[in-house]
């Protein structure tokens, strides 16, 4: 057993093994996003559902860089935004609005990834959105929703419209803002195999070229 | 107390603790700008007001890369450009013109950040300037001034026009040249929390996309 | 003899020295592609022919990042896709279709490099393909084929069309997908000298500029 | 005296101190170009005149990456292309054509820097060349020549046309190929101060934006 595997077995006394595993996977996901340069300093969020019927989920402590986030520092919240784990940090209200909307209605959305990459933000600023111009984009475009910009997402009233616009799709362009992807597990995002959700951030990063073929 | 915190307590005998803190924060700011790739070799400047009524401010020794700048090597100058601290380096006259103009009239401008990022320079070269095409840009555009290019800023006569164009805004596009942001403290620029001035360089880096939505 | 040279002499008992050398060179090639940022997580492939009449070739174990690939972990397959070396990993069927098509008919194609770089994918999405706008592009355009996109390459029926479209060219744009280059040896790709196949990925990375000169 | 300074004093027995200093500076220049990502694998060249009336100059051994080049491995050549220093490597004939043309007629061109950066190659592929759209570009455009592309520069007959086109300018766009800058010393390129020749590669890297202001 490697030191990393041993660490996974050391479940803190105030949480279930399922939550601990989810925290480890989600923290690794934050680190990978930072490694690939998809982060935006302290902004954007990746959330992961804590297994169970309560729709509790984990989100980043607002104020840490993604490369600084650990399994222990992630904050557990409920759907009303109450912090259920002790932390020196609070959470970003705008991030809570978006992620709680998805976790409330999508039981399959175990992990929700929201990004402001330069390319993703540029595509979100284009009237045409993401065009199916190449194989990479087509992995996304057949399963892609759009949500119009309503200002910084501080108003919980936006949640029903986020839910309606996403519907049963797994990818969404937040117009004039950024991108959002949901996956079946947070582990799938860090799995070194061909997990579709691992590939999606790379898809968002691709610039669409308006070819005369379209 | 960490070694870094201990070092902050070792105030050199020829300056106040307030100046020493400002120097540490400003040097950290130079290092972060280099880390994020927003520097331009030895060019552009970040300045920080030394607390007190004299409008003294700190600026980089001309000839050091941003990654080489230390709290001790920063140069203290007055509004006439006299160097008030001993240094093996002089300062860049063009940088002095721009930064002294802001420090002279804006009491709230504790830290002034001027950059030549590729994206910021490109936006400054566009007739339309920065368009409010996405959330990141909108954090800036509601508080944005423009100053026309008059050649390399060696002429102190340009200062009243810089002051008039900036007015009470916190961001300014120096047309055909680059970008400028002022913040309430130099610490706010390195604070790992959601300080607006920390986010602004990232905003400048975003390419505007002329969408048919506008 | 350096440690690296000594390692080359330690041929595993279940393979020929020629196969071992090919594995070392191909693994180095995967590492260089990762080093230069031309990889796409676990996707795209580089294959190398094992010397001999059987048209056996080596390809990456699907699930490892390019930077993780070693001489020992490469998978040997025949033209029907049977894995001839033990591995904990399988291979990517879509990658097999493309690479087996080339290795079947091109005896001179010792090494086949397929990439999804952002620039290469963008060029592949343009109606005009790669234009001979500069010296770097011209190293490729005089020897360049095009293959239309038929969806993810899971259908072996696509192989004759890949073979026909490539003909006797050494470079091919896979339209709406990416780029493909074949070379005379996998060693030539990692040779630090002026091997043409080493230079080609750099060529693909160049954006075409539609100049009014053309 | 630092170890680096001490090393500068250890002049090899088969050369003058002036040549040794030039070699150290030029090797540092190759390393910096690699550090800033302006290199093109083994291609493009930086040359430096050896002090003296013979017009001898130093150029890179063809086959080494820029990050691998040392003061000792640089090759000394005369204006006919004869290698005057022992080396396991030869030189690139195309590079010799361009650099010997400049060193033959420009006594002030101590150091000649030729690059294929992506941005520089893109600008060289545009009909308009480099436009004076911002301060950075204007540092170059007032002193900029153009040379039309004649194919890979293997023909020494191209040298008079290179000399005529450069004239007394210090910067030249090699159309459809790349960029060229000459400086008064190779040391000036690595000097950490405000040497203009240090800034020029950064200038070339800037994309021109066709503003409606022009």
GROMACS .gro file of C-alpha atoms in nm, chain B residues 9-181:
model
  173
  223UNK     CA    1   0.927   4.229   1.214
  224UNK     CA    2   1.291   4.311   1.136
  225UNK     CA    3   1.234   4.670   1.032
  226UNK     CA    4   1.552   4.834   0.899
  227UNK     CA    5   1.670   5.125   1.116
  228UNK     CA    6   1.634   5.390   0.844
  229UNK     CA    7   1.261   5.351   0.784
  230UNK     CA    8   0.925   5.326   0.957
  231UNK     CA    9   0.747   4.996   1.010
  232UNK     CA   10   0.474   5.122   0.775
  233UNK     CA   11   0.727   5.172   0.496
  234UNK     CA   12   0.884   4.830   0.556
  235UNK     CA   13   0.545   4.659   0.537
  236UNK     CA   14   0.466   4.845   0.218
  237UNK     CA   15   0.800   4.738   0.069
  238UNK     CA   16   0.737   4.373   0.155
  239UNK     CA   17   0.391   4.382   0.004
  240UNK     CA   18   0.503   4.564  -0.310
  241UNK     CA   19   0.798   4.327  -0.367
  242UNK     CA   20   0.557   4.033  -0.333
  243UNK     CA   21   0.335   4.202  -0.589
  244UNK     CA   22   0.624   4.228  -0.838
  245UNK     CA   23   0.700   3.858  -0.782
  246UNK     CA   24   0.337   3.757  -0.841
  247UNK     CA   25   0.317   3.962  -1.160
  248UNK     CA   26   0.628   3.779  -1.282
  249UNK     CA   27   0.485   3.443  -1.170
  250UNK     CA   28   0.166   3.500  -1.370
  251UNK     CA   29   0.362   3.611  -1.678
  252UNK     CA   30   0.228   3.967  -1.677
  253UNK     CA   31   0.574   4.128  -1.675
  254UNK     CA   32   0.762   4.279  -1.971
  255UNK     CA   33   1.128   4.214  -1.884
  256UNK     CA   34   1.243   4.532  -1.703
  257UNK     CA   35   0.959   4.752  -1.826
  258UNK     CA   36   0.627   4.864  -1.672
  259UNK     CA   37   0.600   4.953  -1.304
  260UNK     CA   38   0.408   4.891  -0.987
  261UNK     CA   39   0.427   5.167  -0.728
  262UNK     CA   40   0.307   5.192  -0.368
  263UNK     CA   41   0.250   5.502  -0.159
  264UNK     CA   42   0.456   5.528   0.161
  265UNK     CA   43   0.209   5.617   0.440
  266UNK     CA   44   0.235   5.984   0.533
  267UNK     CA   45   0.147   6.329   0.397
  268UNK     CA   46   0.456   6.366   0.174
  269UNK     CA   47   0.323   6.165  -0.123
  270UNK     CA   48   0.644   5.961  -0.125
  271UNK     CA   49   0.615   5.635  -0.315
  272UNK     CA   50   0.812   5.320  -0.387
  273UNK     CA   51   0.899   5.206  -0.741
  274UNK     CA   52   1.119   4.941  -0.901
  275UNK     CA   53   1.492   4.989  -0.952
  276UNK     CA   54   1.525   5.010  -1.331
  277UNK     CA   55   1.734   4.716  -1.453
  278UNK     CA   56   1.608   4.436  -1.232
  279UNK     CA   57   1.365   4.176  -1.359
  280UNK     CA   58   1.040   4.169  -1.161
  281UNK     CA   59   1.134   3.828  -1.025
  282UNK     CA   60   1.455   3.978  -0.884
  283UNK     CA   61   1.297   4.268  -0.693
  284UNK     CA   62   1.318   4.265  -0.312
  285UNK     CA   63   1.171   4.480  -0.037
  286UNK     CA   64   1.515   4.635   0.018
  287UNK     CA   65   1.592   4.715  -0.344
  288UNK     CA   66   1.277   4.920  -0.410
  289UNK     CA   67   1.351   5.290  -0.458
  290UNK     CA   68   1.168   5.560  -0.261
  291UNK     CA   69   1.103   5.883  -0.453
  292UNK     CA   70   0.920   6.209  -0.398
  293UNK     CA   71   0.685   6.378  -0.645
  294UNK     CA   72   0.975   6.564  -0.810
  295UNK     CA   73   1.153   6.235  -0.882
  296UNK     CA   74   1.427   6.275  -0.621
  297UNK     CA   75   1.551   5.937  -0.500
  298UNK     CA   76   1.515   5.929  -0.121
  299UNK     CA   77   1.672   5.587  -0.063
  300UNK     CA   78   2.023   5.474  -0.155
  301UNK     CA   79   2.032   5.241  -0.455
  302UNK     CA   80   2.275   5.118  -0.719
  303UNK     CA   81   1.994   5.169  -0.966
  304UNK     CA   82   1.807   5.469  -1.096
  305UNK     CA   83   1.441   5.473  -1.192
  306UNK     CA   84   1.276   5.481  -1.535
  307UNK     CA   85   1.176   5.842  -1.612
  308UNK     CA   86   0.876   5.736  -1.822
  309UNK     CA   87   0.745   5.522  -1.540
  310UNK     CA   88   0.795   5.808  -1.296
  311UNK     CA   89   0.578   6.041  -1.504
  312UNK     CA   90   0.280   5.806  -1.504
  313UNK     CA   91   0.296   5.689  -1.143
  314UNK     CA   92   0.373   6.029  -0.990
  315UNK     CA   93   0.072   6.176  -1.172
  316UNK     CA   94  -0.159   5.929  -0.999
  317UNK     CA   95   0.005   5.949  -0.655
  318UNK     CA   96  -0.009   6.331  -0.664
  319UNK     CA   97  -0.387   6.361  -0.684
  320UNK     CA   98  -0.542   6.033  -0.577
  321UNK     CA   99  -0.510   5.989  -0.201
  322UNK     CA  100  -0.693   5.655  -0.232
  323UNK     CA  101  -0.444   5.517  -0.486
  324UNK     CA  102  -0.210   5.338  -0.248
  325UNK     CA  103  -0.091   5.095  -0.515
  326UNK     CA  104  -0.071   5.165  -0.890
  327UNK     CA  105  -0.019   4.876  -1.134
  328UNK     CA  106   0.081   4.947  -1.495
  329UNK     CA  107   0.124   4.654  -1.736
  330UNK     CA  108   0.213   4.573  -2.097
  331UNK     CA  109   0.057   4.226  -2.116
  332UNK     CA  110   0.009   4.105  -2.471
  333UNK     CA  111  -0.369   4.095  -2.432
  334UNK     CA  112  -0.384   4.429  -2.253
  335UNK     CA  113  -0.166   4.592  -2.518
  336UNK     CA  114  -0.384   4.442  -2.792
  337UNK     CA  115  -0.702   4.577  -2.631
  338UNK     CA  116  -0.534   4.915  -2.588
  339UNK     CA  117  -0.465   4.912  -2.965
  340UNK     CA  118  -0.829   4.864  -3.056
  341UNK     CA  119  -1.056   5.159  -3.131
  342UNK     CA  120  -1.334   5.005  -2.919
  343UNK     CA  121  -1.117   4.947  -2.614
  344UNK     CA  122  -1.250   4.692  -2.366
  345UNK     CA  123  -1.605   4.583  -2.441
  346UNK     CA  124  -1.841   4.456  -2.166
  347UNK     CA  125  -1.877   4.118  -2.337
  348UNK     CA  126  -1.852   3.897  -2.033
  349UNK     CA  127  -1.864   3.896  -1.654
  350UNK     CA  128  -1.486   3.931  -1.621
  351UNK     CA  129  -1.473   4.238  -1.844
  352UNK     CA  130  -1.774   4.392  -1.671
  353UNK     CA  131  -1.588   4.392  -1.339
  354UNK     CA  132  -1.368   4.655  -1.507
  355UNK     CA  133  -1.575   4.836  -1.768
  356UNK     CA  134  -1.808   5.009  -1.522
  357UNK     CA  135  -1.504   5.179  -1.367
  358UNK     CA  136  -1.282   5.240  -1.669
  359UNK     CA  137  -1.113   5.551  -1.809
  360UNK     CA  138  -0.914   5.604  -2.131
  361UNK     CA  139  -0.602   5.814  -2.194
  362UNK     CA  140  -0.479   5.886  -2.547
  363UNK     CA  141  -0.121   5.803  -2.639
  364UNK     CA  142   0.124   6.095  -2.647
  365UNK     CA  143   0.449   5.904  -2.709
  366UNK     CA  144   0.680   5.759  -2.443
  367UNK     CA  145   0.578   5.936  -2.121
  368UNK     CA  146   0.895   6.140  -2.070
  369UNK     CA  147   0.723   6.478  -2.055
  370UNK     CA  148   0.593   6.583  -1.714
  371UNK     CA  149   0.340   6.804  -1.894
  372UNK     CA  150   0.143   6.487  -1.965
  373UNK     CA  151   0.062   6.447  -1.595
  374UNK     CA  152  -0.239   6.685  -1.575
  375UNK     CA  153  -0.394   6.506  -1.872
  376UNK     CA  154  -0.335   6.166  -1.709
  377UNK     CA  155  -0.500   6.298  -1.390
  378UNK     CA  156  -0.795   6.449  -1.576
  379UNK     CA  157  -0.855   6.133  -1.784
  380UNK     CA  158  -0.839   5.897  -1.486
  381UNK     CA  159  -1.072   6.118  -1.279
  382UNK     CA  160  -1.214   5.905  -1.001
  383UNK     CA  161  -1.203   5.576  -1.191
  384UNK     CA  162  -0.985   5.286  -1.075
  385UNK     CA  163  -0.892   5.141  -1.414
  386UNK     CA  164  -0.753   5.311  -1.722
  387UNK     CA  165  -0.658   5.198  -2.070
  388UNK     CA  166  -0.347   5.378  -2.187
  389UNK     CA  167  -0.436   5.375  -2.556
  390UNK     CA  168  -0.178   5.215  -2.788
  391UNK     CA  169   0.032   5.139  -2.482
  392UNK     CA  170  -0.113   4.922  -2.203
  393UNK     CA  171  -0.327   4.919  -1.890
  394UNK     CA  172  -0.330   5.083  -1.547
  395UNK     CA  173  -0.512   4.990  -1.225
   0.00000   0.00000   0.00000
